[in-house]
Short mmCIF file of C-alpha atoms and ligand atoms in Angstrom, two decimals:
data_model
loop_
_atom_site.label_atom_id
_atom_site.label_comp_id
_atom_site.label_asym_id
_atom_site.label_seq_id
_atom_site.Cartn_x
_atom_site.Cartn_y
_atom_site.Cartn_z
CA UNK A 246 -15.64 8.91 10.44
CA UNK A 247 -14.48 5.30 10.77
CA UNK A 248 -10.73 4.83 11.11
CA UNK A 249 -8.37 2.02 12.09
CA UNK A 250 -5.95 3.48 14.61
CA UNK A 251 -2.86 2.35 16.49
CA UNK A 252 -2.27 3.86 19.94
CA UNK A 253 1.03 2.17 20.70
CA UNK A 254 -0.65 -0.69 22.53
CA UNK A 255 -3.49 -1.86 20.39
CA UNK A 256 -5.17 -1.37 17.05
CA UNK A 257 -8.87 -0.60 16.98
CA UNK A 258 -11.55 0.81 14.76
CA UNK A 259 -13.00 4.09 16.03
CA UNK A 260 -16.21 5.63 14.71
CA UNK A 261 -15.52 9.21 15.79
CA UNK A 262 -12.20 10.10 14.14
CA UNK A 263 -12.36 13.70 12.85
CA UNK A 264 -12.86 14.02 9.09
CA UNK A 265 -9.77 15.81 7.71
CA UNK A 266 -10.28 19.14 5.94
CA UNK A 267 -8.43 20.55 2.97
CA UNK A 268 -6.79 23.23 5.11
CA UNK A 269 -4.96 25.12 2.35
CA UNK A 270 -4.77 25.25 -1.47
CA UNK A 271 -1.92 22.71 -1.50
CA UNK A 272 -3.84 19.84 0.09
CA UNK A 273 -6.75 17.61 -0.85
CA UNK A 274 -9.10 15.28 0.97
CA UNK A 275 -9.62 11.87 -0.58
CA UNK A 276 -12.52 9.53 0.11
CA UNK A 277 -10.83 6.13 0.37
CA UNK A 278 -12.36 3.44 -1.88
CA UNK A 279 -9.89 0.66 -1.07
CA UNK A 280 -6.76 0.43 1.08
CA UNK A 281 -4.18 -2.33 1.35
CA UNK A 282 -2.58 -3.79 4.46
CA UNK A 283 1.17 -4.10 4.03
CA UNK A 284 3.92 -5.74 6.07
CA UNK A 285 5.01 -2.27 7.19
CA UNK A 286 1.65 -1.84 8.95
CA UNK A 287 2.30 -5.11 10.77
CA UNK A 288 5.82 -3.96 11.66
CA UNK A 289 4.37 -0.69 13.05
CA UNK A 290 2.12 -2.59 15.44
CA UNK A 291 5.22 -4.61 16.39
CA UNK A 292 6.97 -1.37 17.40
CA UNK A 293 8.58 -0.08 14.19
CA UNK A 294 8.75 3.76 13.93
CA UNK A 295 6.87 4.40 17.19
CA UNK A 296 3.88 5.58 15.16
CA UNK A 297 0.54 6.65 16.70
CA UNK A 298 -2.56 7.49 14.68
CA UNK A 299 -4.52 6.24 11.70
CA UNK A 300 -2.65 3.42 9.97
CA UNK A 301 -2.39 2.74 6.24
CA UNK A 302 -0.46 4.04 3.26
CA UNK A 303 -1.71 2.02 0.27
CA UNK A 304 -4.99 3.33 -1.14
CA UNK A 305 -7.08 4.37 -4.08
CA UNK A 306 -9.82 6.91 -3.65
CA UNK A 307 -11.50 9.98 -5.08
CA UNK A 308 -10.86 13.60 -4.23
CA UNK A 309 -13.79 15.16 -2.35
CA UNK A 310 -12.25 18.48 -1.30
CA UNK A 311 -9.36 20.59 -2.50
CA UNK A 312 -8.45 22.43 -5.70
CA UNK A 313 -11.28 22.31 -8.26
CA UNK A 314 -9.11 20.62 -10.87
CA UNK A 315 -8.76 17.59 -8.60
CA UNK A 316 -12.22 17.25 -7.09
CA UNK A 317 -14.01 14.14 -8.37
CA UNK A 318 -10.86 12.53 -9.78
CA UNK A 319 -9.84 9.00 -8.87
CA UNK A 320 -6.34 9.05 -7.42
CA UNK A 321 -3.54 7.19 -5.72
CA UNK A 322 -1.05 9.10 -3.59
CA UNK A 323 2.67 9.08 -2.83
CA UNK A 324 3.14 8.58 0.88
CA UNK A 325 6.08 10.88 1.75
CA UNK A 326 5.02 14.45 2.53
CA UNK A 327 8.10 16.60 1.91
CA UNK A 328 8.76 20.17 3.03
CA UNK A 329 9.79 21.20 -0.48
CA UNK A 330 12.25 23.83 0.81
CA UNK A 331 15.24 22.05 2.36
CA UNK A 332 18.47 21.22 0.46
CA UNK A 333 17.41 17.57 0.12
CA UNK A 334 14.07 18.55 -1.42
CA UNK A 335 15.65 21.18 -3.65
CA UNK A 336 18.13 18.55 -4.86
CA UNK A 337 15.21 16.43 -6.03
CA UNK A 338 15.32 13.85 -3.24
CA UNK A 339 11.95 14.67 -1.73
CA UNK A 340 11.22 11.12 -0.55
CA UNK A 341 14.19 11.61 1.79
CA UNK A 342 13.29 15.07 3.11
CA UNK A 343 14.60 15.02 6.71
CA UNK A 344 11.49 16.80 7.97
CA UNK A 345 9.02 14.70 5.99
CA UNK A 346 5.99 13.03 7.40
CA UNK A 347 4.84 9.73 5.97
CA UNK A 348 1.18 8.82 5.87
CA UNK A 349 0.29 6.07 8.30
CA UNK A 350 3.96 5.62 9.23
CA UNK A 351 5.45 8.87 10.57
CA UNK A 352 3.53 11.84 11.98
CA UNK A 353 0.66 11.81 9.48
CA UNK A 354 -2.66 10.00 9.55
CA UNK A 355 -3.04 7.23 7.02
CA UNK A 356 -5.60 5.71 4.70
CA UNK A 357 -7.34 3.09 6.85
CA UNK A 358 -10.16 5.57 7.21
CA UNK A 359 -13.10 6.91 5.28
CA UNK A 360 -11.11 10.03 4.37
CA UNK A 361 -7.42 10.93 4.23
CA UNK A 362 -5.68 14.24 3.56
CA UNK A 363 -2.54 14.62 1.50
CA UNK A 364 -0.66 17.27 -0.49
CA UNK A 365 -1.96 17.59 -4.06
CA UNK A 366 1.62 17.27 -5.33
CA UNK A 367 1.51 13.66 -4.07
CA UNK A 368 -1.60 12.76 -6.08
CA UNK A 369 -1.60 10.73 -9.28
CA UNK A 370 -4.66 10.39 -11.48
CA UNK A 371 -5.69 6.76 -12.03
CA UNK A 372 -6.43 5.94 -15.70
CA UNK A 373 -10.02 4.75 -16.31
CA UNK A 374 -8.86 1.34 -17.54
CA UNK A 375 -7.46 0.39 -14.13
CA UNK A 376 -9.80 -1.10 -11.57
CA UNK A 377 -9.63 -0.07 -7.90
CA UNK A 378 -8.31 -3.57 -7.07
CA UNK A 379 -5.34 -2.90 -9.35
CA UNK A 380 -4.74 0.76 -8.53
CA UNK A 381 -4.52 0.02 -4.80
CA UNK A 382 -1.25 -1.80 -5.59
CA UNK A 383 0.49 1.24 -7.09
CA UNK A 384 2.31 2.12 -3.84
CA UNK A 385 3.91 -1.31 -3.28
CA UNK A 386 4.50 -1.61 -7.01
CA UNK A 387 6.36 1.72 -6.94
CA UNK A 388 8.58 0.23 -4.24
CA UNK A 389 9.25 -2.68 -6.59
CA UNK A 390 10.03 -0.29 -9.45
CA UNK A 391 12.52 1.49 -7.18
CA UNK A 392 14.49 -1.75 -6.78
CA UNK A 393 14.65 -2.02 -10.55
CA UNK A 394 15.80 1.58 -11.00
CA UNK A 395 18.52 1.10 -8.36
CA UNK A 396 19.96 -2.00 -10.05
CA UNK A 397 20.17 -1.05 -13.73
CA UNK A 398 23.75 -2.42 -13.77
CA UNK A 399 22.38 -5.94 -13.17
CA UNK A 400 19.47 -5.79 -15.66
CA UNK A 401 19.16 -8.90 -17.80
CA UNK A 402 21.11 -11.06 -15.36
CA UNK A 403 20.08 -13.93 -13.11
CA UNK A 404 18.01 -12.57 -10.25
CA UNK A 405 16.78 -14.43 -7.18
CA UNK A 406 13.90 -13.04 -5.16
CA UNK A 407 13.95 -14.23 -1.56
CA UNK A 408 10.45 -14.28 -0.19
CA UNK A 409 7.27 -15.16 -2.04
CA UNK A 410 5.21 -12.57 -0.19
CA UNK A 411 3.35 -9.68 -1.70
CA UNK A 412 6.35 -7.42 -2.26
CA UNK A 413 8.58 -10.25 -3.48
CA UNK A 414 6.11 -11.20 -6.19
CA UNK A 415 5.79 -7.59 -7.32
CA UNK A 416 9.56 -7.05 -7.48
CA UNK A 417 9.97 -10.38 -9.28
CA UNK A 418 7.50 -9.35 -11.95
CA UNK A 419 9.09 -5.94 -12.43
CA UNK A 420 12.54 -7.54 -12.78
CA UNK A 421 11.20 -10.13 -15.25
CA UNK A 422 9.56 -7.35 -17.29
CA UNK A 423 12.98 -5.70 -17.75
CA UNK A 424 14.49 -8.98 -18.95
CA UNK A 425 16.04 -10.54 -15.85
CA UNK A 426 16.04 -14.32 -15.51
CA UNK A 427 14.02 -14.38 -12.26
CA UNK A 428 13.62 -17.21 -9.77
CA UNK A 429 11.54 -16.76 -6.64
CA UNK A 430 13.02 -18.74 -3.75
CA UNK A 431 10.23 -20.28 -1.67
CA UNK A 432 10.25 -22.19 1.59
CA UNK A 433 8.81 -25.36 -0.01
CA UNK A 434 7.48 -26.92 -3.24
CA UNK A 435 3.85 -26.11 -2.41
CA UNK A 436 4.72 -22.42 -2.20
CA UNK A 437 6.53 -22.68 -5.57
CA UNK A 438 3.41 -24.05 -7.25
CA UNK A 439 1.43 -21.15 -5.82
CA UNK A 440 3.90 -18.58 -7.16
CA UNK A 441 3.90 -20.07 -10.64
CA UNK A 442 0.11 -20.26 -10.71
CA UNK A 443 -0.49 -16.78 -9.29
CA UNK A 444 1.92 -14.60 -11.21
CA UNK A 445 3.70 -16.86 -13.73
CA UNK A 446 7.20 -16.45 -12.28
CA UNK A 447 9.68 -19.34 -12.00
CA UNK A 448 10.02 -20.56 -8.44
CA UNK A 449 12.26 -22.99 -6.59
CA UNK A 450 12.59 -24.23 -3.03
CA UNK A 451 15.40 -22.36 -1.23
CA UNK A 452 17.61 -25.45 -1.04
CA UNK A 453 17.29 -26.00 -4.82
CA UNK A 454 18.24 -22.47 -5.84
CA UNK A 455 21.49 -22.29 -7.82
CA UNK A 456 24.07 -20.06 -6.11
CA UNK A 457 26.19 -17.45 -7.84
CA UNK A 458 23.37 -15.24 -9.10
CA UNK A 459 23.92 -11.65 -10.21
CA UNK A 460 21.32 -10.04 -7.99
CA UNK A 461 19.34 -11.04 -4.89
CA UNK A 462 16.21 -9.19 -3.80
CA UNK A 463 15.76 -9.76 -0.07
CA UNK A 464 12.03 -9.53 0.62
CA UNK A 465 11.51 -12.16 3.29
CA UNK A 466 10.75 -9.72 6.08
CA UNK A 467 13.10 -11.68 8.36
CA UNK A 468 16.54 -11.03 9.81
CA UNK A 469 17.88 -14.25 8.25
CA UNK A 470 17.15 -13.05 4.72
CA UNK A 471 20.33 -10.99 4.35
CA UNK A 472 22.49 -13.86 5.51
CA UNK A 473 20.93 -16.14 2.89
CA UNK A 474 21.28 -13.44 0.23
CA UNK A 475 25.03 -13.19 0.96
CA UNK A 476 25.24 -16.94 0.46
CA UNK A 477 23.48 -16.83 -2.93
CA UNK A 478 25.06 -13.84 -4.66
CA UNK A 479 28.18 -13.99 -6.84
CA UNK A 480 31.27 -11.87 -6.14
CA UNK A 481 30.64 -8.32 -7.44
CA UNK A 482 26.92 -9.07 -7.46
CA UNK A 483 24.19 -7.04 -5.81
CA UNK A 484 21.77 -7.42 -2.92
CA UNK A 485 18.68 -5.25 -2.52
CA UNK A 486 17.21 -5.07 0.97
CA UNK A 487 13.46 -4.56 0.80
CA UNK A 488 12.39 -5.66 4.28
CA UNK A 489 11.79 -3.19 7.07
CA UNK A 490 11.84 -5.24 10.23
CA UNK A 491 11.52 -4.14 13.82
CA UNK A 492 14.03 -6.67 15.18
CA UNK A 493 17.81 -6.14 15.00
CA UNK A 494 20.40 -8.15 13.07
CA UNK A 495 23.61 -9.73 14.32
CA UNK A 496 25.54 -10.67 11.20
CA UNK A 497 29.12 -11.09 9.95
CA UNK A 498 29.36 -8.57 7.12
CA UNK A 499 32.93 -9.46 6.09
CA UNK A 500 31.77 -11.53 3.04
CA UNK A 501 30.28 -8.35 1.58
CA UNK A 502 33.70 -6.72 1.72
CA UNK A 503 35.69 -9.73 0.51
CA UNK A 504 33.33 -10.36 -2.41
CA UNK A 505 32.78 -6.67 -3.15
CA UNK A 506 29.02 -7.11 -3.10
CA UNK A 507 26.88 -4.04 -3.67
CA UNK A 508 24.32 -3.76 -0.88
CA UNK A 509 21.38 -1.49 -1.64
CA UNK A 510 18.68 -0.34 0.72
CA UNK A 511 15.40 0.21 -1.05
CA UNK A 512 12.20 1.79 0.20
CA UNK A 513 9.58 3.79 -1.70
CA UNK A 514 9.54 4.41 -5.42
CA UNK A 515 8.04 6.63 -8.12
CA UNK A 516 4.31 6.24 -8.87
CA UNK A 517 4.46 7.25 -12.56
CA UNK A 518 6.48 4.20 -13.70
CA UNK A 519 4.44 1.97 -11.36
CA UNK A 520 1.18 3.07 -13.01
CA UNK A 521 2.84 2.49 -16.40
CA UNK A 522 3.92 -1.02 -15.42
CA UNK A 523 0.30 -1.86 -14.53
CA UNK A 524 -1.06 -0.40 -17.75
CA UNK A 525 1.69 -1.36 -20.21
CA UNK A 526 3.54 -4.38 -18.85
CA UNK A 527 0.59 -6.26 -17.44
CA UNK A 528 2.11 -6.80 -14.00
CA UNK A 529 -0.38 -9.11 -12.29
CA UNK A 530 -1.57 -7.79 -8.97
CA UNK A 531 -5.10 -9.09 -8.41
CA UNK A 532 -3.89 -12.71 -7.90
CA UNK A 533 -2.15 -11.35 -4.79
CA UNK A 534 -5.47 -10.42 -3.12
CA UNK A 535 -6.59 -12.80 -0.40
CA UNK A 536 -9.63 -10.92 0.86
CA UNK A 537 -11.51 -7.62 0.80
CA UNK A 538 -12.90 -6.81 4.25
CA UNK A 539 -14.97 -3.89 5.52
CA UNK A 540 -12.96 -1.24 7.37
CA UNK A 541 -15.13 -1.80 10.45
CA UNK A 542 -13.47 -5.25 10.70
CA UNK A 543 -10.03 -3.63 10.44
CA UNK A 544 -8.60 -5.00 13.68
CA UNK A 545 -9.52 -8.54 12.63
CA UNK A 546 -8.09 -7.82 9.15
CA UNK A 547 -4.72 -6.89 10.72
CA UNK A 548 -4.70 -10.18 12.64
CA UNK A 549 -5.52 -12.08 9.48
CA UNK A 550 -2.83 -10.27 7.47
CA UNK A 551 -0.26 -11.32 10.06
CA UNK A 552 -0.86 -15.02 9.46
CA UNK A 553 2.10 -16.43 7.59
CA UNK A 554 1.43 -16.97 3.90
CA UNK A 555 -1.45 -14.47 3.74
CA UNK A 556 -1.31 -12.26 0.67
CA UNK A 557 -2.92 -8.83 0.35
CA UNK A 558 -5.86 -8.01 2.59
CA UNK A 559 -7.78 -4.99 1.33
CA UNK A 560 -9.98 -2.76 3.47
CA UNK A 561 -13.12 -1.17 2.10
CA UNK A 562 -14.37 1.83 4.10
CA UNK A 563 -17.64 2.02 2.15
CA UNK A 564 -18.64 -1.60 2.78
ZN1 ZN B 816 3.65 -0.65 2.32
ZN1 ZN B 817 12.53 18.90 2.63
#
């Protein structure tokens, strides 16, 4: 099968990757209909996680092999494959299982391929009313929902989203849906106009953003984002870190202590509420799509996704 792989040095599309098999009753094979390139994929090819294999963790597809009840169903899939037996798993924190693999990120092949295998417990049925172009956003939207769940104490307050990229615009919409007064901080006025037109959120150039907000969502994907967030948040406010970046920070953290700021790391989230936010709250995802490219052009798609300001690039294995 076709697959977009990373070997530690370069990304390339191979035509002879082995088709995965449903090796036991707990796993399923999914034919990928659409997959999304995310900043994490770009970080991986910059050295993050030391991953080797088939990239990709955002997808929608249909089950082609596995338990009968699942075959033929259109699905999205949670990306952390937990052991299910360790104390962390038994305590209900499966996304943090210390022996987990993560599709396309850590020791498991991902979804930039014609087929991908994952545990059936990770699958979620996609309601008929959702198009593939919407469902493919469930994984990043779940990560946005996680930020909301982690910051219930700040709900309804003034929230600044740093970074008008794909994830920033999803988190901003989720926060607005729960009643926060959301401003997306952009690098310039032109970017602000884009944000308002694409997803209907308020936007302001970074230098115009009013300081002293209750909550900052750091989604710039840069090491400077946290420093700016510390500058914008009020004492006793909160900062959510959403960027996984391969480079290291050198930062004076004393203001966090002095101002008693709550700093929250935030990664993956639950798919159920993310599907609900697409169906019920009308979170707008399709305006975030820049292009849909055939998987065979995957290496070029990665290069294009890395261009600053590019929104979501989707890969279509069947094209
Ligand atoms: Zn991602
Ligand atoms: Zn475990």
